[in-house]
JSON list of C-alpha atoms in Angstrom, two decimals:
[
{"chain": "A", "resi": 1, "resn": "MET", "atom": "CA", "xyz": [2.38, -2.89, -12.78]},
{"chain": "A", "resi": 2, "resn": "LYS", "atom": "CA", "xyz": [3.84, 0.46, -13.20]},
{"chain": "A", "resi": 3, "resn": "LYS", "atom": "CA", "xyz": [2.75, 3.81, -15.24]},
{"chain": "A", "resi": 4, "resn": "ASN", "atom": "CA", "xyz": [3.32, 3.80, -19.28]},
{"chain": "A", "resi": 5, "resn": "ASP", "atom": "CA", "xyz": [5.00, 6.88, -19.54]},
{"chain": "A", "resi": 6, "resn": "LYS", "atom": "CA", "xyz": [4.67, 5.98, -23.83]},
{"chain": "A", "resi": 7, "resn": "GLU", "atom": "CA", "xyz": [0.66, 5.40, -23.03]},
{"chain": "A", "resi": 8, "resn": "VAL", "atom": "CA", "xyz": [0.22, 8.16, -20.71]},
{"chain": "A", "resi": 9, "resn": "GLU", "atom": "CA", "xyz": [1.36, 10.49, -23.61]},
{"chain": "A", "resi": 10, "resn": "ALA", "atom": "CA", "xyz": [-0.57, 8.63, -26.39]},
{"chain": "A", "resi": 11, "resn": "TYR", "atom": "CA", "xyz": [-3.39, 9.16, -24.38]},
{"chain": "A", "resi": 12, "resn": "VAL", "atom": "CA", "xyz": [-3.23, 12.59, -23.90]},
{"chain": "A", "resi": 13, "resn": "ASN", "atom": "CA", "xyz": [-2.12, 13.24, -27.80]},
{"chain": "A", "resi": 14, "resn": "GLY", "atom": "CA", "xyz": [-5.69, 11.40, -28.27]},
{"chain": "A", "resi": 15, "resn": "PHE", "atom": "CA", "xyz": [-7.90, 13.19, -26.00]},
{"chain": "A", "resi": 16, "resn": "LEU", "atom": "CA", "xyz": [-9.04, 15.55, -28.27]},
{"chain": "A", "resi": 17, "resn": "GLU", "atom": "CA", "xyz": [-10.26, 12.46, -31.09]},
{"chain": "A", "resi": 18, "resn": "LYS", "atom": "CA", "xyz": [-11.98, 10.78, -27.72]},
{"chain": "A", "resi": 19, "resn": "LEU", "atom": "CA", "xyz": [-14.14, 13.86, -26.34]},
{"chain": "A", "resi": 20, "resn": "SER", "atom": "CA", "xyz": [-15.33, 13.91, -30.21]},
{"chain": "A", "resi": 21, "resn": "GLY", "atom": "CA", "xyz": [-16.07, 10.21, -29.82]},
{"chain": "A", "resi": 22, "resn": "PHE", "atom": "CA", "xyz": [-17.98, 11.07, -26.86]},
{"chain": "A", "resi": 23, "resn": "VAL", "atom": "CA", "xyz": [-19.87, 13.68, -27.96]},
{"chain": "A", "resi": 24, "resn": "GLN", "atom": "CA", "xyz": [-20.97, 11.67, -31.32]},
{"chain": "A", "resi": 25, "resn": "MET", "atom": "CA", "xyz": [-21.77, 9.62, -28.71]},
{"chain": "A", "resi": 26, "resn": "ALA", "atom": "CA", "xyz": [-24.34, 11.22, -26.82]},
{"chain": "A", "resi": 27, "resn": "ALA", "atom": "CA", "xyz": [-26.05, 12.66, -30.10]},
{"chain": "A", "resi": 28, "resn": "LYS", "atom": "CA", "xyz": [-26.84, 8.96, -31.01]},
{"chain": "A", "resi": 29, "resn": "LYS", "atom": "CA", "xyz": [-28.31, 8.20, -27.70]},
{"chain": "A", "resi": 30, "resn": "GLY", "atom": "CA", "xyz": [-30.70, 11.46, -28.26]},
{"chain": "A", "resi": 31, "resn": "TYR", "atom": "CA", "xyz": [-28.65, 14.09, -25.80]},
{"chain": "A", "resi": 32, "resn": "LYS", "atom": "CA", "xyz": [-28.55, 17.74, -26.57]},
{"chain": "A", "resi": 33, "resn": "LYS", "atom": "CA", "xyz": [-26.12, 18.08, -23.79]},
{"chain": "A", "resi": 34, "resn": "ILE", "atom": "CA", "xyz": [-23.01, 16.31, -22.34]},
{"chain": "A", "resi": 35, "resn": "ASN", "atom": "CA", "xyz": [-20.66, 16.78, -19.54]},
{"chain": "A", "resi": 36, "resn": "PHE", "atom": "CA", "xyz": [-17.51, 15.41, -18.70]},
{"chain": "A", "resi": 37, "resn": "PHE", "atom": "CA", "xyz": [-16.36, 14.38, -15.65]},
{"chain": "A", "resi": 38, "resn": "TYR", "atom": "CA", "xyz": [-13.83, 13.58, -13.51]},
{"chain": "A", "resi": 39, "resn": "GLN", "atom": "CA", "xyz": [-14.09, 11.39, -10.55]},
{"chain": "A", "resi": 40, "resn": "ASP", "atom": "CA", "xyz": [-12.48, 9.48, -7.76]},
{"chain": "A", "resi": 41, "resn": "GLU", "atom": "CA", "xyz": [-13.00, 9.06, -4.24]},
{"chain": "A", "resi": 42, "resn": "SER", "atom": "CA", "xyz": [-10.77, 9.96, -1.47]},
{"chain": "A", "resi": 43, "resn": "LYS", "atom": "CA", "xyz": [-10.51, 8.62, 2.36]},
{"chain": "A", "resi": 44, "resn": "ILE", "atom": "CA", "xyz": [-10.95, 10.79, 4.86]},
{"chain": "A", "resi": 45, "resn": "GLY", "atom": "CA", "xyz": [-10.55, 9.98, 9.04]},
{"chain": "A", "resi": 46, "resn": "LEU", "atom": "CA", "xyz": [-9.70, 10.95, 12.44]},
{"chain": "A", "resi": 47, "resn": "PHE", "atom": "CA", "xyz": [-6.46, 9.56, 11.66]},
{"chain": "A", "resi": 48, "resn": "PRO", "atom": "CA", "xyz": [-4.58, 12.97, 12.00]},
{"chain": "A", "resi": 49, "resn": "ILE", "atom": "CA", "xyz": [-3.00, 15.02, 8.16]},
{"chain": "A", "resi": 50, "resn": "LYS", "atom": "CA", "xyz": [0.15, 16.43, 8.73]},
{"chain": "A", "resi": 51, "resn": "ARG", "atom": "CA", "xyz": [1.12, 19.92, 6.76]},
{"chain": "A", "resi": 52, "resn": "ARG", "atom": "CA", "xyz": [3.87, 20.97, 7.26]},
{"chain": "A", "resi": 53, "resn": "ARG", "atom": "CA", "xyz": [4.40, 24.42, 9.83]},
{"chain": "A", "resi": 54, "resn": "ILE", "atom": "CA", "xyz": [6.32, 27.47, 10.22]},
{"chain": "A", "resi": 55, "resn": "THR", "atom": "CA", "xyz": [8.07, 27.46, 13.03]},
{"chain": "A", "resi": 56, "resn": "SER", "atom": "CA", "xyz": [11.50, 29.68, 13.78]},
{"chain": "A", "resi": 57, "resn": "ARG", "atom": "CA", "xyz": [15.07, 28.41, 13.11]},
{"chain": "A", "resi": 58, "resn": "GLY", "atom": "CA", "xyz": [16.18, 25.12, 14.73]},
{"chain": "A", "resi": 59, "resn": "VAL", "atom": "CA", "xyz": [12.40, 24.72, 16.62]},
{"chain": "A", "resi": 60, "resn": "GLN", "atom": "CA", "xyz": [10.84, 21.73, 16.08]},
{"chain": "A", "resi": 61, "resn": "PRO", "atom": "CA", "xyz": [7.29, 22.42, 15.08]},
{"chain": "A", "resi": 62, "resn": "ILE", "atom": "CA", "xyz": [4.75, 20.21, 17.92]},
{"chain": "A", "resi": 63, "resn": "ALA", "atom": "CA", "xyz": [1.21, 19.80, 16.92]},
{"chain": "A", "resi": 64, "resn": "LYS", "atom": "CA", "xyz": [-1.70, 17.96, 18.64]},
{"chain": "A", "resi": 65, "resn": "VAL", "atom": "CA", "xyz": [-2.45, 14.50, 16.74]},
{"chain": "A", "resi": 66, "resn": "ASP", "atom": "CA", "xyz": [-4.94, 11.71, 17.85]},
{"chain": "A", "resi": 67, "resn": "TYR", "atom": "CA", "xyz": [-4.49, 8.00, 16.42]},
{"chain": "A", "resi": 68, "resn": "LYS", "atom": "CA", "xyz": [-7.70, 7.00, 15.94]},
{"chain": "A", "resi": 69, "resn": "ARG", "atom": "CA", "xyz": [-8.95, 5.38, 12.87]},
{"chain": "A", "resi": 70, "resn": "GLU", "atom": "CA", "xyz": [-12.34, 5.75, 12.09]},
{"chain": "A", "resi": 71, "resn": "TYR", "atom": "CA", "xyz": [-13.08, 6.81, 8.37]},
{"chain": "A", "resi": 72, "resn": "PHE", "atom": "CA", "xyz": [-15.32, 7.40, 5.64]},
{"chain": "A", "resi": 73, "resn": "TYR", "atom": "CA", "xyz": [-15.14, 8.36, 2.09]},
{"chain": "A", "resi": 74, "resn": "ILE", "atom": "CA", "xyz": [-15.88, 10.84, -0.10]},
{"chain": "A", "resi": 75, "resn": "TYR", "atom": "CA", "xyz": [-16.86, 9.97, -4.19]},
{"chain": "A", "resi": 76, "resn": "GLY", "atom": "CA", "xyz": [-16.79, 12.78, -6.11]},
{"chain": "A", "resi": 77, "resn": "ILE", "atom": "CA", "xyz": [-16.94, 14.12, -9.31]},
{"chain": "A", "resi": 78, "resn": "VAL", "atom": "CA", "xyz": [-15.70, 17.06, -10.63]},
{"chain": "A", "resi": 79, "resn": "ALA", "atom": "CA", "xyz": [-16.01, 19.51, -14.24]},
{"chain": "A", "resi": 80, "resn": "PRO", "atom": "CA", "xyz": [-13.26, 21.63, -15.08]},
{"chain": "A", "resi": 81, "resn": "GLN", "atom": "CA", "xyz": [-14.79, 23.82, -17.27]},
{"chain": "A", "resi": 82, "resn": "THR", "atom": "CA", "xyz": [-17.79, 24.81, -15.96]},
{"chain": "A", "resi": 83, "resn": "GLY", "atom": "CA", "xyz": [-16.56, 23.98, -12.16]},
{"chain": "A", "resi": 84, "resn": "GLU", "atom": "CA", "xyz": [-19.73, 21.57, -10.99]},
{"chain": "A", "resi": 85, "resn": "SER", "atom": "CA", "xyz": [-18.89, 19.37, -8.49]},
{"chain": "A", "resi": 86, "resn": "PHE", "atom": "CA", "xyz": [-21.20, 17.05, -7.03]},
{"chain": "A", "resi": 87, "resn": "PHE", "atom": "CA", "xyz": [-19.84, 14.52, -3.88]},
{"chain": "A", "resi": 88, "resn": "LEU", "atom": "CA", "xyz": [-21.24, 11.17, -1.52]},
{"chain": "A", "resi": 89, "resn": "GLU", "atom": "CA", "xyz": [-19.98, 10.62, 1.82]},
{"chain": "A", "resi": 90, "resn": "LEU", "atom": "CA", "xyz": [-20.72, 6.45, 2.15]},
{"chain": "A", "resi": 91, "resn": "PRO", "atom": "CA", "xyz": [-18.71, 4.27, 4.20]},
{"chain": "A", "resi": 92, "resn": "GLY", "atom": "CA", "xyz": [-17.02, 1.92, 2.53]},
{"chain": "A", "resi": 93, "resn": "LEU", "atom": "CA", "xyz": [-14.43, 1.69, -1.12]},
{"chain": "A", "resi": 94, "resn": "ASN", "atom": "CA", "xyz": [-16.24, -1.18, -2.98]},
{"chain": "A", "resi": 95, "resn": "GLY", "atom": "CA", "xyz": [-19.03, -1.64, -6.05]},
{"chain": "A", "resi": 96, "resn": "GLU", "atom": "CA", "xyz": [-21.90, -2.11, -3.95]},
{"chain": "A", "resi": 97, "resn": "ASN", "atom": "CA", "xyz": [-21.14, 2.09, -3.09]},
{"chain": "A", "resi": 98, "resn": "PHE", "atom": "CA", "xyz": [-19.41, 2.82, -6.61]},
{"chain": "A", "resi": 99, "resn": "GLN", "atom": "CA", "xyz": [-22.97, 1.50, -7.51]},
{"chain": "A", "resi": 100, "resn": "TYR", "atom": "CA", "xyz": [-25.89, 3.99, -5.44]},
{"chain": "A", "resi": 101, "resn": "PHE", "atom": "CA", "xyz": [-23.12, 7.03, -5.95]},
{"chain": "A", "resi": 102, "resn": "LEU", "atom": "CA", "xyz": [-23.54, 6.20, -9.88]},
{"chain": "A", "resi": 103, "resn": "LYS", "atom": "CA", "xyz": [-27.20, 5.81, -9.73]},
{"chain": "A", "resi": 104, "resn": "ALA", "atom": "CA", "xyz": [-26.98, 9.29, -7.98]},
{"chain": "A", "resi": 105, "resn": "CYS", "atom": "CA", "xyz": [-25.02, 11.08, -10.52]},
{"chain": "A", "resi": 106, "resn": "SER", "atom": "CA", "xyz": [-27.30, 9.86, -12.76]},
{"chain": "A", "resi": 107, "resn": "LYS", "atom": "CA", "xyz": [-30.21, 11.51, -11.04]},
{"chain": "A", "resi": 108, "resn": "GLU", "atom": "CA", "xyz": [-28.52, 14.65, -10.86]},
{"chain": "A", "resi": 109, "resn": "TYR", "atom": "CA", "xyz": [-27.20, 15.48, -13.91]},
{"chain": "A", "resi": 110, "resn": "GLU", "atom": "CA", "xyz": [-30.45, 12.97, -15.57]},
{"chain": "A", "resi": 111, "resn": "ASP", "atom": "CA", "xyz": [-31.22, 15.27, -18.09]},
{"chain": "A", "resi": 112, "resn": "SER", "atom": "CA", "xyz": [-27.46, 15.48, -19.80]},
{"chain": "A", "resi": 113, "resn": "PHE", "atom": "CA", "xyz": [-25.23, 12.02, -20.98]},
{"chain": "A", "resi": 114, "resn": "ASN", "atom": "CA", "xyz": [-22.03, 12.51, -18.40]},
{"chain": "A", "resi": 115, "resn": "VAL", "atom": "CA", "xyz": [-18.93, 11.27, -19.30]},
{"chain": "A", "resi": 116, "resn": "LEU", "atom": "CA", "xyz": [-16.81, 10.01, -16.49]},
{"chain": "A", "resi": 117, "resn": "ILE", "atom": "CA", "xyz": [-13.90, 10.25, -16.44]},
{"chain": "A", "resi": 118, "resn": "GLY", "atom": "CA", "xyz": [-10.89, 8.18, -13.92]},
{"chain": "A", "resi": 119, "resn": "ASP", "atom": "CA", "xyz": [-9.01, 5.50, -12.12]},
{"chain": "A", "resi": 120, "resn": "ASN", "atom": "CA", "xyz": [-8.60, 2.20, -12.72]},
{"chain": "A", "resi": 121, "resn": "GLY", "atom": "CA", "xyz": [-10.13, 1.05, -9.70]},
{"chain": "A", "resi": 122, "resn": "THR", "atom": "CA", "xyz": [-11.42, -2.90, -9.74]},
{"chain": "A", "resi": 123, "resn": "PHE", "atom": "CA", "xyz": [-14.56, -1.99, -8.56]},
{"chain": "A", "resi": 124, "resn": "HIS", "atom": "CA", "xyz": [-15.17, 0.52, -11.17]},
{"chain": "A", "resi": 125, "resn": "LYS", "atom": "CA", "xyz": [-15.34, -2.41, -13.42]},
{"chain": "A", "resi": 126, "resn": "GLY", "atom": "CA", "xyz": [-17.38, -4.64, -11.03]},
{"chain": "A", "resi": 127, "resn": "VAL", "atom": "CA", "xyz": [-19.47, -7.27, -13.51]},
{"chain": "A", "resi": 128, "resn": "LYS", "atom": "CA", "xyz": [-22.08, -6.91, -11.28]},
{"chain": "A", "resi": 129, "resn": "LEU", "atom": "CA", "xyz": [-21.63, -3.22, -11.97]},
{"chain": "A", "resi": 130, "resn": "LYS", "atom": "CA", "xyz": [-24.91, -1.33, -13.92]},
{"chain": "A", "resi": 131, "resn": "ILE", "atom": "CA", "xyz": [-23.56, 1.63, -15.75]},
{"chain": "A", "resi": 132, "resn": "PRO", "atom": "CA", "xyz": [-26.92, 3.88, -15.84]},
{"chain": "A", "resi": 133, "resn": "LYS", "atom": "CA", "xyz": [-27.93, 4.91, -19.68]},
{"chain": "A", "resi": 134, "resn": "ASN", "atom": "CA", "xyz": [-27.02, 8.86, -19.36]},
{"chain": "A", "resi": 135, "resn": "ILE", "atom": "CA", "xyz": [-23.11, 7.84, -17.92]},
{"chain": "A", "resi": 136, "resn": "TYR", "atom": "CA", "xyz": [-20.12, 6.50, -19.67]},
{"chain": "A", "resi": 137, "resn": "LEU", "atom": "CA", "xyz": [-17.03, 5.57, -17.67]},
{"chain": "A", "resi": 138, "resn": "GLU", "atom": "CA", "xyz": [-14.01, 6.55, -19.38]},
{"chain": "A", "resi": 139, "resn": "PHE", "atom": "CA", "xyz": [-11.00, 4.93, -17.78]},
{"chain": "A", "resi": 140, "resn": "LEU", "atom": "CA", "xyz": [-7.45, 6.84, -17.86]},
{"chain": "A", "resi": 141, "resn": "PRO", "atom": "CA", "xyz": [-3.73, 4.77, -18.00]},
{"chain": "A", "resi": 142, "resn": "PRO", "atom": "CA", "xyz": [-2.90, 3.04, -14.91]},
{"chain": "A", "resi": 143, "resn": "TYR", "atom": "CA", "xyz": [-1.01, 4.49, -12.56]},
{"chain": "A", "resi": 144, "resn": "SER", "atom": "CA", "xyz": [-1.77, 8.19, -13.87]},
{"chain": "A", "resi": 145, "resn": "PRO", "atom": "CA", "xyz": [-2.97, 10.44, -10.82]},
{"chain": "A", "resi": 146, "resn": "GLU", "atom": "CA", "xyz": [-1.46, 13.13, -12.22]},
{"chain": "A", "resi": 147, "resn": "LEU", "atom": "CA", "xyz": [-4.25, 12.93, -15.27]},
{"chain": "A", "resi": 148, "resn": "ASN", "atom": "CA", "xyz": [-6.95, 13.39, -12.89]},
{"chain": "A", "resi": 149, "resn": "PRO", "atom": "CA", "xyz": [-7.58, 16.75, -12.06]},
{"chain": "A", "resi": 150, "resn": "ILE", "atom": "CA", "xyz": [-10.18, 15.68, -9.10]},
{"chain": "A", "resi": 151, "resn": "GLU", "atom": "CA", "xyz": [-7.10, 15.09, -6.83]},
{"chain": "A", "resi": 152, "resn": "ARG", "atom": "CA", "xyz": [-6.21, 18.88, -6.48]},
{"chain": "A", "resi": 153, "resn": "VAL", "atom": "CA", "xyz": [-9.32, 18.70, -4.99]},
{"chain": "A", "resi": 154, "resn": "TRP", "atom": "CA", "xyz": [-8.90, 16.28, -2.08]},
{"chain": "A", "resi": 155, "resn": "ARG", "atom": "CA", "xyz": [-5.26, 17.90, -2.01]},
{"chain": "A", "resi": 156, "resn": "ASP", "atom": "CA", "xyz": [-7.45, 21.24, -1.32]},
{"chain": "A", "resi": 157, "resn": "LEU", "atom": "CA", "xyz": [-10.40, 19.53, 1.07]},
{"chain": "A", "resi": 158, "resn": "LYS", "atom": "CA", "xyz": [-7.89, 18.05, 3.25]},
{"chain": "A", "resi": 159, "resn": "ASP", "atom": "CA", "xyz": [-4.91, 20.72, 3.17]},
{"chain": "A", "resi": 160, "resn": "ARG", "atom": "CA", "xyz": [-8.16, 22.87, 4.93]},
{"chain": "A", "resi": 161, "resn": "LEU", "atom": "CA", "xyz": [-9.21, 20.20, 6.84]},
{"chain": "A", "resi": 162, "resn": "SER", "atom": "CA", "xyz": [-5.47, 19.89, 9.15]},
{"chain": "A", "resi": 163, "resn": "ARG", "atom": "CA", "xyz": [-5.71, 23.86, 9.72]},
{"chain": "A", "resi": 164, "resn": "LYS", "atom": "CA", "xyz": [-8.82, 22.93, 11.68]},
{"chain": "A", "resi": 165, "resn": "GLU", "atom": "CA", "xyz": [-9.14, 21.52, 15.02]},
{"chain": "A", "resi": 166, "resn": "VAL", "atom": "CA", "xyz": [-8.14, 17.59, 15.95]},
{"chain": "A", "resi": 167, "resn": "PHE", "atom": "CA", "xyz": [-11.53, 16.07, 15.10]},
{"chain": "A", "resi": 168, "resn": "ASP", "atom": "CA", "xyz": [-12.83, 13.69, 18.39]},
{"chain": "A", "resi": 169, "resn": "LYS", "atom": "CA", "xyz": [-15.81, 12.24, 15.95]},
{"chain": "A", "resi": 170, "resn": "LEU", "atom": "CA", "xyz": [-16.19, 11.41, 13.23]},
{"chain": "A", "resi": 171, "resn": "ASP", "atom": "CA", "xyz": [-19.66, 13.34, 12.87]},
{"chain": "A", "resi": 172, "resn": "HIS", "atom": "CA", "xyz": [-17.69, 16.41, 14.14]},
{"chain": "A", "resi": 173, "resn": "LEU", "atom": "CA", "xyz": [-14.73, 15.40, 10.92]},
{"chain": "A", "resi": 174, "resn": "SER", "atom": "CA", "xyz": [-18.05, 14.92, 8.70]},
{"chain": "A", "resi": 175, "resn": "ASN", "atom": "CA", "xyz": [-19.78, 18.00, 9.36]},
{"chain": "A", "resi": 176, "resn": "GLU", "atom": "CA", "xyz": [-16.49, 20.12, 8.81]},
{"chain": "A", "resi": 177, "resn": "VAL", "atom": "CA", "xyz": [-16.03, 18.06, 5.07]},
{"chain": "A", "resi": 178, "resn": "CYS", "atom": "CA", "xyz": [-19.95, 19.03, 4.40]},
{"chain": "A", "resi": 179, "resn": "GLU", "atom": "CA", "xyz": [-18.95, 22.44, 5.23]},
{"chain": "A", "resi": 180, "resn": "ILE", "atom": "CA", "xyz": [-16.42, 22.72, 2.35]},
{"chain": "A", "resi": 181, "resn": "ILE", "atom": "CA", "xyz": [-18.18, 20.59, -0.25]},
{"chain": "A", "resi": 182, "resn": "ARG", "atom": "CA", "xyz": [-20.99, 23.45, 0.43]},
{"chain": "A", "resi": 183, "resn": "GLU", "atom": "CA", "xyz": [-18.36, 26.30, -0.43]},
{"chain": "A", "resi": 184, "resn": "TYR", "atom": "CA", "xyz": [-16.85, 24.21, -3.58]},
{"chain": "A", "resi": 185, "resn": "TYR", "atom": "CA", "xyz": [-21.15, 24.17, -4.66]},
{"chain": "A", "resi": 186, "resn": "ARG", "atom": "CA", "xyz": [-21.32, 27.71, -4.51]},
{"chain": "A", "resi": 187, "resn": "TYR", "atom": "CA", "xyz": [-18.31, 28.86, -5.76]},
{"chain": "A", "resi": 188, "resn": "PHE", "atom": "CA", "xyz": [-17.69, 27.06, -9.04]},
{"chain": "A", "resi": 189, "resn": "SER", "atom": "CA", "xyz": [-14.65, 29.21, -9.40]},
{"chain": "A", "resi": 190, "resn": "ILE", "atom": "CA", "xyz": [-12.82, 27.38, -6.75]},
{"chain": "A", "resi": 191, "resn": "ILE", "atom": "CA", "xyz": [-13.19, 24.40, -8.56]},
{"chain": "A", "resi": 192, "resn": "LYS", "atom": "CA", "xyz": [-12.59, 25.79, -12.19]},
{"chain": "A", "resi": 193, "resn": "SER", "atom": "CA", "xyz": [-8.81, 27.15, -10.37]},
{"chain": "A", "resi": 194, "resn": "LEU", "atom": "CA", "xyz": [-7.38, 23.73, -8.79]},
{"chain": "A", "resi": 195, "resn": "THR", "atom": "CA", "xyz": [-8.85, 21.55, -11.76]},
{"chain": "A", "resi": 196, "resn": "SER", "atom": "CA", "xyz": [-7.28, 23.46, -15.03]},
{"chain": "A", "resi": 197, "resn": "TYR", "atom": "CA", "xyz": [-5.57, 21.16, -16.69]},
{"chain": "A", "resi": 198, "resn": "SER", "atom": "CA", "xyz": [-4.40, 22.21, -19.98]},
{"chain": "A", "resi": 199, "resn": "TYR", "atom": "CA", "xyz": [-4.51, 19.15, -21.55]},
{"chain": "A", "resi": 200, "resn": "PHE", "atom": "CA", "xyz": [-8.37, 18.38, -20.78]},
{"chain": "A", "resi": 201, "resn": "LEU", "atom": "CA", "xyz": [-9.82, 22.66, -21.74]},
{"chain": "A", "resi": 202, "resn": "ASN", "atom": "CA", "xyz": [-7.53, 23.22, -25.00]},
{"chain": "A", "resi": 203, "resn": "SER", "atom": "CA", "xyz": [-9.28, 19.53, -26.81]},
{"chain": "A", "resi": 204, "resn": "VAL", "atom": "CA", "xyz": [-13.15, 21.11, -25.12]},
{"chain": "A", "resi": 205, "resn": "ALA", "atom": "CA", "xyz": [-12.09, 24.25, -26.93]},
{"chain": "A", "resi": 206, "resn": "LEU", "atom": "CA", "xyz": [-11.33, 22.33, -29.97]},
{"chain": "A", "resi": 207, "resn": "ILE", "atom": "CA", "xyz": [-14.42, 20.91, -29.73]},
{"chain": "A", "resi": 208, "resn": "TYR", "atom": "CA", "xyz": [-16.66, 23.69, -29.68]},
{"chain": "A", "resi": 209, "resn": "VAL", "atom": "CA", "xyz": [-14.90, 26.07, -31.85]}
]
């Protein structure tokens, strides 16, 4: 299956209508506040993160690498409108861990109705998945990561990691990831600047006119 450009275009053009529907849904459920989050997961491991390096003309860049294959996953949600975010480190990419993450999100934002916009991962739609009552899962068109602004957060996180030393232990890497995420939590402006996709912000602005 490939990306359908017409489907992507139709999704963007109809996004305002979708957001309006979510607002009505929240009101019917009795919630006075609604959050719009983009959701995704990213694999973080001891395998090297390769980035371009500046050298003199004709000089081959040399960097220390270590080809260990230990890893973990970061599950996350980000709100482009406010800069809020929430992340969890989990050991695998599957329905069980996604269920745990949804429960954590529900508890973190228990007083609001929370729309999580993400991709069509199989485990995002598992038949055994129990969606908390204050969460609604909205799916982007297949194969359209360019519509999900959290992708830029993962890129920023990995760019920051690539500027550090090569990590030899997974817990050292985990600690560094936590430090970066704490910075995201402290400075909402970082997330806002990374995730300010016009198709989302323009639609949200019209809802609250």
